[in-house]
Short mmCIF file of C-alpha atoms in Angstrom, two decimals:
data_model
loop_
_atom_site.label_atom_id
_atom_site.label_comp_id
_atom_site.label_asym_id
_atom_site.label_seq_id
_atom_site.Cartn_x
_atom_site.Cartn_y
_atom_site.Cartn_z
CA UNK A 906 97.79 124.69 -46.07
CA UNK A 907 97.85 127.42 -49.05
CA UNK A 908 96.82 130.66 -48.05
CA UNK A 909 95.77 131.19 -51.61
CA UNK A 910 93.87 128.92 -54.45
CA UNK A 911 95.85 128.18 -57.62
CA UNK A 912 92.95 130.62 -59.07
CA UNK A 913 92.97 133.27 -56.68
CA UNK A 914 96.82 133.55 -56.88
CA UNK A 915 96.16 133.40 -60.93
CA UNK A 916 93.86 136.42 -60.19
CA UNK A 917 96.17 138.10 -58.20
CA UNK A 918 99.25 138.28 -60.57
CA UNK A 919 97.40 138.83 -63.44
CA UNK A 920 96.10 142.05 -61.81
CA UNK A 921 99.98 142.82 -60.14
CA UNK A 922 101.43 142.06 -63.37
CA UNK A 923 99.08 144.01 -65.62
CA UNK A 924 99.53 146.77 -62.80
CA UNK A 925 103.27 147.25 -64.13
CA UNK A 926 103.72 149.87 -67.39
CA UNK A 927 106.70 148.85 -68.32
CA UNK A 928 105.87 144.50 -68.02
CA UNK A 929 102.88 145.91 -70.09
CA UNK A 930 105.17 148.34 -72.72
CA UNK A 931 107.08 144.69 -73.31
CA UNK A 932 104.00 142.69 -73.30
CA UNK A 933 105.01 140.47 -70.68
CA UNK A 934 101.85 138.20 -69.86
CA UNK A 935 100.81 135.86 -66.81
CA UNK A 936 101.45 132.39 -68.66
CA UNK A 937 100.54 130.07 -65.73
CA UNK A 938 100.21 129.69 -61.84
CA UNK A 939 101.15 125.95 -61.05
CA UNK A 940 101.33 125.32 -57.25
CA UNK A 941 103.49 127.86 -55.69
CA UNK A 942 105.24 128.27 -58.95
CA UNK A 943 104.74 131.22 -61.10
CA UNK A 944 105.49 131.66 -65.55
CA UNK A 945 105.53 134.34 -67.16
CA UNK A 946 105.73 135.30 -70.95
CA UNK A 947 107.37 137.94 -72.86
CA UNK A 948 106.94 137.59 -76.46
CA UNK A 949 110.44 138.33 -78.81
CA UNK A 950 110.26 141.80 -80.00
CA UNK A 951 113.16 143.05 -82.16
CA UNK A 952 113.90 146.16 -79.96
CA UNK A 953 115.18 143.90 -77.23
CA UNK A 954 117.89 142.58 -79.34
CA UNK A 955 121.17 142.55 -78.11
CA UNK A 956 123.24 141.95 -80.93
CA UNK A 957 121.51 142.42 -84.40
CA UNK A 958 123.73 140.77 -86.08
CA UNK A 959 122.45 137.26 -84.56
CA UNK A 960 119.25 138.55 -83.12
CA UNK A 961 119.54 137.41 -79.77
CA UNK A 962 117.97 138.99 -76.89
CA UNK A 963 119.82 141.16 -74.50
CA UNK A 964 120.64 139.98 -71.23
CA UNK A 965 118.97 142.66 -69.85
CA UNK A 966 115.72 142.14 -71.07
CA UNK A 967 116.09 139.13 -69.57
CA UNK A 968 116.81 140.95 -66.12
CA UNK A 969 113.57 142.72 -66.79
CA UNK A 970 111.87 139.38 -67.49
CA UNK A 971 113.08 137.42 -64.25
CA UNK A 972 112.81 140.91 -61.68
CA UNK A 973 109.31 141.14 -62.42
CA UNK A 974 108.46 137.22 -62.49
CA UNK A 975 110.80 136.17 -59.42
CA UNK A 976 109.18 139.57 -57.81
CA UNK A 977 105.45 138.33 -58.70
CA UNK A 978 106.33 135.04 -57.54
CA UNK A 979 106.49 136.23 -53.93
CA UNK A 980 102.60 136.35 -53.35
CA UNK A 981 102.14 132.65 -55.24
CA UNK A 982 104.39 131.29 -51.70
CA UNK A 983 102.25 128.58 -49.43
CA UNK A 984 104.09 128.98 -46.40
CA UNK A 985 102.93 132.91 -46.26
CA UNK A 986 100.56 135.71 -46.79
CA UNK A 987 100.62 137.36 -49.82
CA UNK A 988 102.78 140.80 -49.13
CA UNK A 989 104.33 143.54 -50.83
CA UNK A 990 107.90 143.21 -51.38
CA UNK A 991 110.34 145.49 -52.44
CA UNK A 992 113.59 143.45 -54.21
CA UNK A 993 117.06 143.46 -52.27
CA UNK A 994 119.01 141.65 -54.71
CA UNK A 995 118.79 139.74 -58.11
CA UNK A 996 121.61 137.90 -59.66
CA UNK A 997 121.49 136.24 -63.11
CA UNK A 998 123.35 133.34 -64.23
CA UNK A 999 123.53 133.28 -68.28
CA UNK A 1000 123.16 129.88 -69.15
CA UNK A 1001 122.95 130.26 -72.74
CA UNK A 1002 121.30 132.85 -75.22
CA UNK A 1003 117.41 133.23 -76.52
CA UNK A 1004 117.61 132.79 -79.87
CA UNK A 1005 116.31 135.11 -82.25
CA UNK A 1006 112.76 135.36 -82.87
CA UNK A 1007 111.55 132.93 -79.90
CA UNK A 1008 109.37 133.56 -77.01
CA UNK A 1009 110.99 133.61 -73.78
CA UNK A 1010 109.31 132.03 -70.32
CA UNK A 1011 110.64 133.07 -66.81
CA UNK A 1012 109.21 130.43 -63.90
CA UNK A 1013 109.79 131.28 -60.54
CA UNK A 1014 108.66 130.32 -56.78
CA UNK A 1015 109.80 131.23 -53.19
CA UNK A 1016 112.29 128.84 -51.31
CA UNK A 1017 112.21 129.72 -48.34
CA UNK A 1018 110.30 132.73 -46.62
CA UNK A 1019 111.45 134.11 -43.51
CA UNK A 1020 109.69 136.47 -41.50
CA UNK A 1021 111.22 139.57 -43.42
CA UNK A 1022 112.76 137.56 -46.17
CA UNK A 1023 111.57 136.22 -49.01
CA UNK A 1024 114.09 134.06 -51.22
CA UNK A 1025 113.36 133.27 -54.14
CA UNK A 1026 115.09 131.85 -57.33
CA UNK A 1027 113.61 131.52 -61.48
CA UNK A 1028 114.81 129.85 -64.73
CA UNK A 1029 114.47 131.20 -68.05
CA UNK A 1030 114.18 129.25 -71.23
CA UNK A 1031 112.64 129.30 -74.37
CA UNK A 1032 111.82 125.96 -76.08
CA UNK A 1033 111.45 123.66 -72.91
CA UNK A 1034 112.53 124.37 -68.96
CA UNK A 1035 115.09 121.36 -69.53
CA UNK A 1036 117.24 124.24 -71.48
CA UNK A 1037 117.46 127.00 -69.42
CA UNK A 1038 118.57 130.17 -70.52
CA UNK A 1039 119.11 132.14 -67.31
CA UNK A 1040 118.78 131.20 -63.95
CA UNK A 1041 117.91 134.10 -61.68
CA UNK A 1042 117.95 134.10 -57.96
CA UNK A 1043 117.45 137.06 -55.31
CA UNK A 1044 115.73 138.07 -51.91
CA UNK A 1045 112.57 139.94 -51.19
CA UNK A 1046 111.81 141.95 -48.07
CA UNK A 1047 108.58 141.81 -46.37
CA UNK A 1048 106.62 145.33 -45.73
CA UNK A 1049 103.15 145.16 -45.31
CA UNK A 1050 100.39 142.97 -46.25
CA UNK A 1051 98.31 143.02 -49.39
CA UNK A 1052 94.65 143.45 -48.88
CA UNK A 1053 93.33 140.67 -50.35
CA UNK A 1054 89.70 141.56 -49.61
CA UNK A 1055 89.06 142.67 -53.32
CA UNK A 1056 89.81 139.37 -53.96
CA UNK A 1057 87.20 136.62 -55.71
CA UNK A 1058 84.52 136.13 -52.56
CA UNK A 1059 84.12 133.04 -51.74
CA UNK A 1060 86.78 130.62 -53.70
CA UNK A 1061 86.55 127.44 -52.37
CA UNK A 1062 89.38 125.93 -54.57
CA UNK A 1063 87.15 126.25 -57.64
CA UNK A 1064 89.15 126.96 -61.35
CA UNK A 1065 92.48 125.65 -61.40
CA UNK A 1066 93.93 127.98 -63.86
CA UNK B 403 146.20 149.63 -67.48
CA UNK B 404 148.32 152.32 -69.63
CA UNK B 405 146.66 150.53 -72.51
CA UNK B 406 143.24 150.72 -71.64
CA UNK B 407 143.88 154.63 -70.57
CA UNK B 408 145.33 154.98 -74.46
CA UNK B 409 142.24 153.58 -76.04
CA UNK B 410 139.41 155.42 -73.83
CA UNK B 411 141.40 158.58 -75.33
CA UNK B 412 141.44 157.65 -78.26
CA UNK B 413 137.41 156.29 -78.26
CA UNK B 414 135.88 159.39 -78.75
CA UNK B 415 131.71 159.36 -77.69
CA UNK B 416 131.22 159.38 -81.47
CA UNK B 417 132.41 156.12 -81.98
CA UNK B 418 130.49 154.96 -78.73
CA UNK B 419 127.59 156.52 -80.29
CA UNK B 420 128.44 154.22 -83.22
CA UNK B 421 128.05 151.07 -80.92
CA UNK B 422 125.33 152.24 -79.05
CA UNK B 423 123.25 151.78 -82.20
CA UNK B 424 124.67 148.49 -83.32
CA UNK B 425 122.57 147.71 -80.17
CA UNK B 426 118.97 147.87 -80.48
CA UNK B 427 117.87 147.34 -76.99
CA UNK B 428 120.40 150.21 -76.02
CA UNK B 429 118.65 152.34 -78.26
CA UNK B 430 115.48 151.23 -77.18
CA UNK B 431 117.24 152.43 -73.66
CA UNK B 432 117.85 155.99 -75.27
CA UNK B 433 120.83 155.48 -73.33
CA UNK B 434 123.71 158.03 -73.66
CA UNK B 435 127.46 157.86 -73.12
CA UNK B 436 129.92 161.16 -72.63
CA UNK B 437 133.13 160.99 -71.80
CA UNK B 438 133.84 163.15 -68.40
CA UNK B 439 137.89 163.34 -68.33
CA UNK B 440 139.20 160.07 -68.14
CA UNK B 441 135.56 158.55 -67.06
CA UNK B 442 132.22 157.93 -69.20
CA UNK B 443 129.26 158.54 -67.61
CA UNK B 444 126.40 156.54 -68.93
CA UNK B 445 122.80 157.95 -68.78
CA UNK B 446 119.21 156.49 -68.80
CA UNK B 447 116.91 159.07 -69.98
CA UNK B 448 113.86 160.13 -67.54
CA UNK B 449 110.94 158.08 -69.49
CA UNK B 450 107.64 157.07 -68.03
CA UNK B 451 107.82 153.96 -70.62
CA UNK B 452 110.47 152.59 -67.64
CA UNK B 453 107.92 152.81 -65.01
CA UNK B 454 106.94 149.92 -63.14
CA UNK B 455 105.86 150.93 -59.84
CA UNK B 456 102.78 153.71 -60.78
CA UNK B 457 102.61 154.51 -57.43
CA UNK B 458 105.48 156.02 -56.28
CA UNK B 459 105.88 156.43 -59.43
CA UNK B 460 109.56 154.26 -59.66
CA UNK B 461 111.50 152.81 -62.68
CA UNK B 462 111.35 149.41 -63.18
CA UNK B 463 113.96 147.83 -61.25
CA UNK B 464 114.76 145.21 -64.05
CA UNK B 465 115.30 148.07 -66.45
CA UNK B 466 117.36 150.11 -63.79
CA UNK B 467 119.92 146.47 -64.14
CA UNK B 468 119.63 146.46 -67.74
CA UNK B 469 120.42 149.62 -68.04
CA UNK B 470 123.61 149.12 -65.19
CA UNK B 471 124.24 145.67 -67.82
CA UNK B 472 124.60 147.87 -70.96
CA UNK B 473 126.79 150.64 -69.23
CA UNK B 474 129.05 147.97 -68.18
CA UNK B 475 129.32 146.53 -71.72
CA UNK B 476 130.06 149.57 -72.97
CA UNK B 477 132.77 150.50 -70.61
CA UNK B 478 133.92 147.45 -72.00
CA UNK B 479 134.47 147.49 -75.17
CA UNK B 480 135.95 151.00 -74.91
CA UNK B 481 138.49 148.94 -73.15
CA UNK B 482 139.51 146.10 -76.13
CA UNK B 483 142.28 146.67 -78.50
CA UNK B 484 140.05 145.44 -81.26
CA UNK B 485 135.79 146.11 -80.10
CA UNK B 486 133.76 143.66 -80.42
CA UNK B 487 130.30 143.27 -77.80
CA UNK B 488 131.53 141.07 -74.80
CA UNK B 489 129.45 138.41 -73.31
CA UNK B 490 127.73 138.20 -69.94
CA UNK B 491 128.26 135.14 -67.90
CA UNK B 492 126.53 136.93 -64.71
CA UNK B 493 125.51 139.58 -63.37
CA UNK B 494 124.48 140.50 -59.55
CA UNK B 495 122.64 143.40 -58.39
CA UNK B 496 121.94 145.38 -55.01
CA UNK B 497 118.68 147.67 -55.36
CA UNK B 498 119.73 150.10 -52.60
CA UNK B 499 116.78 152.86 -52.99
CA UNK B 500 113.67 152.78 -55.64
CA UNK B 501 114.90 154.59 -58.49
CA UNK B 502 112.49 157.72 -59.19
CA UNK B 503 111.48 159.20 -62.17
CA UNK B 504 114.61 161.01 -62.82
CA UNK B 505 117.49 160.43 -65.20
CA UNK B 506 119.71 157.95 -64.01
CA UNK B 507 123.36 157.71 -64.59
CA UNK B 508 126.04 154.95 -63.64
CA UNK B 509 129.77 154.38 -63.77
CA UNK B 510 131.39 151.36 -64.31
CA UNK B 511 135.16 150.39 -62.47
CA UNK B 512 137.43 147.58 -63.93
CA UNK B 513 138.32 145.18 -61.21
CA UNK B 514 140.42 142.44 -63.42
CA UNK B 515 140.58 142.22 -66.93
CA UNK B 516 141.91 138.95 -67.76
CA UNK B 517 142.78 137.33 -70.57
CA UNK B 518 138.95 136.05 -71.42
CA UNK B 519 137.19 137.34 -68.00
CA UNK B 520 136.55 140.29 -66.73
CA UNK B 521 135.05 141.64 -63.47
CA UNK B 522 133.66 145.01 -63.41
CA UNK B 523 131.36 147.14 -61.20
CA UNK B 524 128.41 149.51 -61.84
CA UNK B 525 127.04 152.26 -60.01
CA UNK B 526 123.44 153.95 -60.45
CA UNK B 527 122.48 156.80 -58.69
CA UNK B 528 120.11 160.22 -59.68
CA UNK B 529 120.34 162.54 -57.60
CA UNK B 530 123.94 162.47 -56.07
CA UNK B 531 126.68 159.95 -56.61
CA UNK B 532 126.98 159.47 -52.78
CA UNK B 533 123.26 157.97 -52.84
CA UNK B 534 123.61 155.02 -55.22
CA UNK B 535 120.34 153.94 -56.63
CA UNK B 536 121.88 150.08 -56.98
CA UNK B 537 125.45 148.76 -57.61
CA UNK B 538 126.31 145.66 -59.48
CA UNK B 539 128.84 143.06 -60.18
CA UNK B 540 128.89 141.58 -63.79
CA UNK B 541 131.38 138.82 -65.07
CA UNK B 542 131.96 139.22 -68.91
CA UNK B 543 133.91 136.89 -71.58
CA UNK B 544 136.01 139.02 -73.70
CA UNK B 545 136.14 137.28 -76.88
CA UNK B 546 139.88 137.15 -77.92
CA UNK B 547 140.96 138.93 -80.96
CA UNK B 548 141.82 136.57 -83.72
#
């Protein structure tokens, strides 16, 4: 049984994500809340080039990218209340490179939650998830609750977002 | 190994600075390099555009690894007989302690430089050396010279 509706959990991240300067310095936007699964956006920009000779982006705005979605992701998990969770570990797999001058997508979900743990793992592409760019995957530890009570009264499953 | 000591002699920070700007994400890092005897030590700049935890407040951990990503690089190609920007293939990262509004710094090590791999380790840390902000493990491809 969720512990969250697909548009209370679109609620929530919106509001974590938009909580974040820097995710907000790089415009990276909530894209879309499917089932436990989280995407996020963050729209090409030339200062996060790599290598300007080919214009791709730098693998480490991609680390920014997949950090802050796998990290969202953690509160969009069925199997457990929403919490605040500080990263352990991240590792990145480069796939392949985001071309220059294309939007980039992170989508993420948890795997398996634990009572401390939360693992989670994230692809990154750019034209469709069947080409991933980057696969991410890292643990999250479990330290306190989020208050959810600020949260839209009453959904009863209503928007799906 | 004598090889790679010859050419981080001979790469002075000015032509580091050089690279550093070939890069635009480094620059949009305002990352620094200086050469501390035989070492570089890389910097990261205290700037609240990094932030990503307003509360504490606390860099943005994904920035913190980016940053870690780019010293590595670097380190790198201060390595190669001929420059050029390496590649990542992966890179895994240990957040040991939020990183504070502070300037950070990191150091990279060589493990194995291979003949198109090679495995290197970073080290963040602000306030002392002993208290690592995160460590990392990256696996590059060192494009062969032609």
């Amino acid at each position: 049984m969720p512990v969250l509706s697909s548009s209370q959990k679109y609620n929530l991240v919106t509001i974590m994500n938009n909580h974040i300067p820097h995710g907000k310095l790089l415009g990276i936007e909530v894209d879309s809340v499917d089932g436990e699964e989280l995407t996020l956006k963050l729209p090409y920009q030339a200062a996060l080039v790599g290598d300007s000779d080919s214009g791709t982006l730098h693998g480490g705005a991609l680390t920014v990218l997949l950090d802050q979605t796998l990290g969202i992701a953690t509160v969009c998990s069925d199997t457990t209340e929403p919490c605040f969770s500080p990263t352990l570990d991240l590792r990145v797999d480069h796939l392949g490179v985001a071309p220059a001058g294309m939007d980039v997508f992170a989508c993420a979900k948890v795997y398996k939650s634990t009572r401390k743990i939360l693992f989670v793992e994230g692809f990154a592409y750019c034209e469709s998830k069947d080409k991933p760019i980057a696969r991410a995957t890292g643990s999250w530890v479990r330290v306190g609750d989020v208050d959810l009570s600020w949260l839209v009264p009453g959904d009863q499953g209503g928007v799906i977002t | 190994m004598t090889q790679a000591n010859n050419i981080q002699n001979a790469f002075s920070p000015a032509t580091l600075k050089l690279w550093l700007q070939k890069i635009p994400y480094a620059v949009f890092l305002g990352m620094k390099a200086e050469l501390h005897k035989t070492d570089f030590l890389f910097t990261l700049p205290k700037d609240e555009r990094f932030i990503g935890n307003p509360s504490l407040p606390a860099l943005h951990g994904g920035v913190v690894g980016a940053f870690m990503e780019q010293a590595a690089a670097l380190q790198l190609i201060v390595s190669m007989d001929e420059p050029r920007l390496p590649k990542i293939i992966n890179f895994s990262l240990d957040y040991l302690r939020p990183a504070r509004l502070h300037d950070t710094y990191a150091k990279c090590v060589l493990n194995r430089q291979g003949r198109f791999i090679t495995n290197i380790t970073v080290t963040a840390w602000q306030e002392q050396l002993d208290q690592p902000n995160a460590i990392a493990r990256a696996h590059f491809f060192t494009p062969q010279p032609t």
